[in-house]
XYZ file of C-alpha atoms in Angstrom:
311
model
C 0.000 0.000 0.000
C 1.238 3.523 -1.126
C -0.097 6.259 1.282
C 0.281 9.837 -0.671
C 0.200 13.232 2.100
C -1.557 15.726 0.919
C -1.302 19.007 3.317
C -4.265 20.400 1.505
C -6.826 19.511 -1.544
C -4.207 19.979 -4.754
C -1.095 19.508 -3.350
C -0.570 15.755 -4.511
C -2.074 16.351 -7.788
C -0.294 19.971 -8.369
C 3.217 17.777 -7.269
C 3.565 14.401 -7.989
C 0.075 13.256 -9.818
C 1.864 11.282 -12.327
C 3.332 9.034 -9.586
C 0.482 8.546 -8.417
C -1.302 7.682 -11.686
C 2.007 5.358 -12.280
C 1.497 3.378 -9.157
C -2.419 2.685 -9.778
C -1.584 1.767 -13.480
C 0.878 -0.667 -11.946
C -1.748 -2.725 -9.663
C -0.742 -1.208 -6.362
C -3.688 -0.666 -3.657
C -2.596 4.253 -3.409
C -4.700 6.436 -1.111
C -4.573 9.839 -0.863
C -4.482 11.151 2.658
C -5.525 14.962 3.165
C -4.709 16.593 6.174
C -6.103 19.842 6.211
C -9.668 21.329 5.364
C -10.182 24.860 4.692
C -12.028 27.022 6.606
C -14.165 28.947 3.834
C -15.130 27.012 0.200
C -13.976 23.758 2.315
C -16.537 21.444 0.674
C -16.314 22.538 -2.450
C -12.435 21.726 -2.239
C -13.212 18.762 -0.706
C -15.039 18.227 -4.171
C -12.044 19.108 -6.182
C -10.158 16.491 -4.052
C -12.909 13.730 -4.773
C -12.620 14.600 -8.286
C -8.728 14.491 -8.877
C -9.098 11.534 -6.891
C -11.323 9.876 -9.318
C -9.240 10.576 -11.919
C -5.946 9.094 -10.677
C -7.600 6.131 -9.744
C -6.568 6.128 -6.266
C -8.402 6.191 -2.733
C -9.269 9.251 -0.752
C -9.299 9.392 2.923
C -9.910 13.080 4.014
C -8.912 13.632 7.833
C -10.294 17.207 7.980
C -7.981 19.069 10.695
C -8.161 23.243 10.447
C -5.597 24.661 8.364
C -3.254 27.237 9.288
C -5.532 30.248 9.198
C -8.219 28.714 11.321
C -5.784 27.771 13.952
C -5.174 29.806 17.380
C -1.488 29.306 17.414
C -0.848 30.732 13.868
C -0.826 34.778 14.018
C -1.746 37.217 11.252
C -1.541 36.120 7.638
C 1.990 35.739 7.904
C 1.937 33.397 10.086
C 1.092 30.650 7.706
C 5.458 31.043 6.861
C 6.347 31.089 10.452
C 9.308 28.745 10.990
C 8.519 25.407 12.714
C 8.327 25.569 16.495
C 7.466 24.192 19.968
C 3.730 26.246 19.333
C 3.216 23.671 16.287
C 4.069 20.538 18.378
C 0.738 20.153 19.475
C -0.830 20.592 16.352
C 1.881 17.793 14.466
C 0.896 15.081 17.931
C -2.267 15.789 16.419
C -1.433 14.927 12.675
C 0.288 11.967 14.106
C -2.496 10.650 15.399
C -4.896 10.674 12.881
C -2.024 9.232 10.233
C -2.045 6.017 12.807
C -5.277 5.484 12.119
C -5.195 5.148 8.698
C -1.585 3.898 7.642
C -0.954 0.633 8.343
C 2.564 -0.558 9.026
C 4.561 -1.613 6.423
C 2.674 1.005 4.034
C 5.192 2.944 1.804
C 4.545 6.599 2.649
C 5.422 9.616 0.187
C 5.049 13.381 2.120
C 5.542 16.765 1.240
C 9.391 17.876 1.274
C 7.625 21.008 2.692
C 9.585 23.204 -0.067
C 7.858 26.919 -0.077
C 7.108 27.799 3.770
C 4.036 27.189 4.101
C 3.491 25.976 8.085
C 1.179 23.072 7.205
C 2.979 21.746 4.900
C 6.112 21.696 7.486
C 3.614 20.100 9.586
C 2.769 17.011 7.671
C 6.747 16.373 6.810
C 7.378 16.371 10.657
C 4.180 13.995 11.093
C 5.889 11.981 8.527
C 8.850 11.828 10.433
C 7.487 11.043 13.772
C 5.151 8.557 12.298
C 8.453 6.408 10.895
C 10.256 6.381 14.441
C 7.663 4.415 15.761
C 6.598 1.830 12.855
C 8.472 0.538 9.994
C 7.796 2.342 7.245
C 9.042 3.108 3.692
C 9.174 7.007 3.445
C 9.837 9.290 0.892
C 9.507 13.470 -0.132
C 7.699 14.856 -2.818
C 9.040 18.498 -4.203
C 5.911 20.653 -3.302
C 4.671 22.111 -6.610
C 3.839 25.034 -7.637
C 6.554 26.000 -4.959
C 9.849 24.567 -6.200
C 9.725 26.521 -9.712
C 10.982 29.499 -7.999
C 14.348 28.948 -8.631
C 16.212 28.702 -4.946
C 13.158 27.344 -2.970
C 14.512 23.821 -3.088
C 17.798 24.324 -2.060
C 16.933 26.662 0.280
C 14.661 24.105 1.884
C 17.178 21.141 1.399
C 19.879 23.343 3.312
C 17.016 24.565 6.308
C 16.859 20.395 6.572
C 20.547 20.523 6.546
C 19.890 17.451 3.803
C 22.887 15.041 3.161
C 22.650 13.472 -0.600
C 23.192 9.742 -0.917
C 24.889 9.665 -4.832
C 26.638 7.094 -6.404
C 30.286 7.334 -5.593
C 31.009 7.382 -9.377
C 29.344 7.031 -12.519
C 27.716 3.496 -12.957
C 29.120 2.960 -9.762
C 26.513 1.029 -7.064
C 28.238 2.229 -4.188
C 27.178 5.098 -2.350
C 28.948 8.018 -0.965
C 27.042 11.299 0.869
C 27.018 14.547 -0.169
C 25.520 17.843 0.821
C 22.846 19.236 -1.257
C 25.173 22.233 -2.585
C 24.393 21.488 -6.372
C 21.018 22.859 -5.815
C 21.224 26.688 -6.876
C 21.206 28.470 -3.835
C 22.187 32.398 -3.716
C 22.300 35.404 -1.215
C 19.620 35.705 1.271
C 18.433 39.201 -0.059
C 18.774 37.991 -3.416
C 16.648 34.607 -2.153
C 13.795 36.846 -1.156
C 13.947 39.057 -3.978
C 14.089 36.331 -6.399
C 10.772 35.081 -4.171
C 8.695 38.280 -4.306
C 9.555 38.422 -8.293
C 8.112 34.590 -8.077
C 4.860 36.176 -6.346
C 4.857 38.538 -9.029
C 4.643 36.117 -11.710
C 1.426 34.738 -9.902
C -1.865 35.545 -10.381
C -2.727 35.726 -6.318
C 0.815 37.568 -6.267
C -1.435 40.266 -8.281
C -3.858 40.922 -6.440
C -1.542 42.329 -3.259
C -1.631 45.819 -5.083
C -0.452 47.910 -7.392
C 3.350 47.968 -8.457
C 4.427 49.875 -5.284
C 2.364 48.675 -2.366
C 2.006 45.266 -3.973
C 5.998 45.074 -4.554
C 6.363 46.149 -0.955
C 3.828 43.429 0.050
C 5.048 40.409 -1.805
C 8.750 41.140 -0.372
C 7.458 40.904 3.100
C 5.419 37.917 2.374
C 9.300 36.454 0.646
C 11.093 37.525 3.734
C 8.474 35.657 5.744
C 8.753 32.327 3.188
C 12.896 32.429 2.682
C 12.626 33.270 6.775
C 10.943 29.841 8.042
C 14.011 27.796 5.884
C 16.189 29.568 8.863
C 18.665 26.345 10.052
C 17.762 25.081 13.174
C 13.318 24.825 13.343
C 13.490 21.157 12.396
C 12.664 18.334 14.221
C 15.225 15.473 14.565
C 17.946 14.456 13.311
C 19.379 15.572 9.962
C 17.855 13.421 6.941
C 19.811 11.797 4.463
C 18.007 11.924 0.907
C 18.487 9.876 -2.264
C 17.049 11.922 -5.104
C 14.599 9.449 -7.114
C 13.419 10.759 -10.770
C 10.478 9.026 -12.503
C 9.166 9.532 -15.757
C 5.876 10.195 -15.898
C 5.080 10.840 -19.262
C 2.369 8.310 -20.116
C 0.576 9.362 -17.011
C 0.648 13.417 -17.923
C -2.490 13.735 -19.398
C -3.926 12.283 -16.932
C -1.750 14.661 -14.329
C -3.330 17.422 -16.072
C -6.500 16.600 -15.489
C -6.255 16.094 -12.415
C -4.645 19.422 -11.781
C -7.531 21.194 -13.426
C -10.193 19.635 -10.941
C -9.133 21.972 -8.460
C -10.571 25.127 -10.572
C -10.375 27.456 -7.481
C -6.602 26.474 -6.358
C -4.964 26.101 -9.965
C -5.956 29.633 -11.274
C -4.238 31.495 -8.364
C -0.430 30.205 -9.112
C -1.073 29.938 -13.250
C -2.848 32.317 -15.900
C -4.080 29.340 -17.989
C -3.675 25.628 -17.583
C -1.241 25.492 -20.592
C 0.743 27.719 -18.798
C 0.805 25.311 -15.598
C 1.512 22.031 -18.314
C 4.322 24.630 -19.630
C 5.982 24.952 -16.215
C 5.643 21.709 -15.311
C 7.121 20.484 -18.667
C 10.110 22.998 -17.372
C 10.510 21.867 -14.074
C 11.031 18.225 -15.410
C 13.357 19.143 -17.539
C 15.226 20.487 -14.828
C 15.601 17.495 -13.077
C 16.847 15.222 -15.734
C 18.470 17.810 -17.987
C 19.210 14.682 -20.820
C 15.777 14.423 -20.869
C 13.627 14.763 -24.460
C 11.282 17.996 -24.649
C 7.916 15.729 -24.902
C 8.984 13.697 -22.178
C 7.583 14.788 -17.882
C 9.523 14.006 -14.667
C 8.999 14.155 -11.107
C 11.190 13.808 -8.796
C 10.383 12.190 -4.922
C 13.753 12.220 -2.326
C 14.025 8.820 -0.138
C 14.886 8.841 3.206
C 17.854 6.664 3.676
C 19.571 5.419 6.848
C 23.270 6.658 7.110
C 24.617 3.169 7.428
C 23.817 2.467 3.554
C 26.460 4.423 3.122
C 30.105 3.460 2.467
């Protein structure tokens, strides 16, 4: 059984739908596990969900905890990029919980990386992580899309994790040496957030924070508050060790797509048109297997691994 964590309605489908479409396709028993409902249009996301859900084939178990802005411990609309702390420990027992009750041991597990800030989706990695320590467990990180196509938000969340990189210790080599994730672009911190806010620009939602001035000033304090919560030192644990794992998806992407486009009120705040979200995502698999043919879609999940593998 193959247990996908989705923080909220979309973010499965927006980040690794084709794996999930793969692993139907292939005869395995998938569910789709989502963690948070939100506190205005919540059923008719929770329609959306059902709907992607359908089309992927898979299972969909809905555990319906508050998200971040209907929650007493996160302050001000900011808060949603607040940097993981004792204040969310409560809420992540809470995750950990409900994710007993519905994934059984020996299930393989594939959560959010938690790539982009956002608090809940922090939360569900840590509930991830927890969950593991105390039943075996095959778990693995999805990049969070829309989030890792700005260009330093994965690195930048890799190095917050301080992430070690199992690689092979030479080409076609099968032994394994560890590495730190320092190949992922990473830059200054003010150029980080700038690069951010020019991200939010980009966006549709980004737009509607104001006019050029006030809504420039506004989406650099909402990147200062998302390049902020990747500060070192808010994680839980130890630090991971990660072995990158590419997949090509490409005769599952129409059905990705589809999927993508059930969730009509999430989809049209991050993309002007959905052949503008295929485009990116066409991009952002090139970008992981550069080699790659232009007609061809990747997606890329990170493995926890145990040090010991390691030579």
């Amino acid at each position: 059984m193959r247990c996908y964590l989705s923080p909220h309605p979309d973010d499965v489908a927006f980040s690794c739908g084709g794996s999930v479409a793969a692993d139907v396709a292939a005869g395995m028993r998938v569910t789709l596990v989502t963690v948070f409902r939100g506190a205005t249009h919540g059923e008719r996301r929770s329609e959306e969900d059902r709907a992607a859900a359908e089309t992927l084939g898979c299972e969909l178990i809905e555990l319906g905890l508050p998200e971040a802005g209907a929650r007493p411990e996160i302050s001000g609309k900011m808060g949603v990029f607040a940097p993981l702390g004792q204040v969310h420990l409560a809420g992540i027992a809470q995750v950990v919980a409900r994710l007993s009750a519905v994934v059984p041991e020996g299930a393989s597990v594939v959560a959010p990386l938690g790539v982009g800030g956002h608090i809940d989706h922090r939360m569900v990695q840590a509930a991830a992580r927890a969950l593991v320590e105390v039943r075996p467990l095959d778990l693995s990180f999805y990049e969070d899309l829309p989030y890792s196509l700005e260009p330093y938000a994965l690195g930048r969340r890799m190095a917050g994790l301080a992430a070690r990189i199992v690689t092979p210790a030479s080409p076609g080599s099968s032994d394994l040496k560890l590495a730190s994730a320092t190949f992922l672009p990473r830059a200054s911190a003010a150029q980080e957030v700038f690069s951010y806010a020019r991200y939010l620009a980009r966006l549709p939602m980004g737009r509607t924070l104001g006019p050029w001035g006030t809504g420039w000033f506004m989406r650099l304090i909402a990147a200062r508050a998302a390049v902020g919560a990747d500060r070192p030192g808010h994680q839980p644990g130890p630090a991971v060790v990660l072995r990158p794992v590419p997949r090509d998806v490409t005769l599952f992407a129409e059905r990705r797509f589809v999927a993508c486009a059930a969730y009509a009120s999430q989809w049209r705040l991050f993309f002007p048109s959905l052949a503008a979200l295929r485009e990116a995502y066409f991009s952002h698999g090139k970008s992981i297997v550069p080699e790659a043919g232009p007609d061809t879609l990747w997606e890329r999940c990170w493995a926890l691994c145990q040090k010991d593998i390691v030579q």
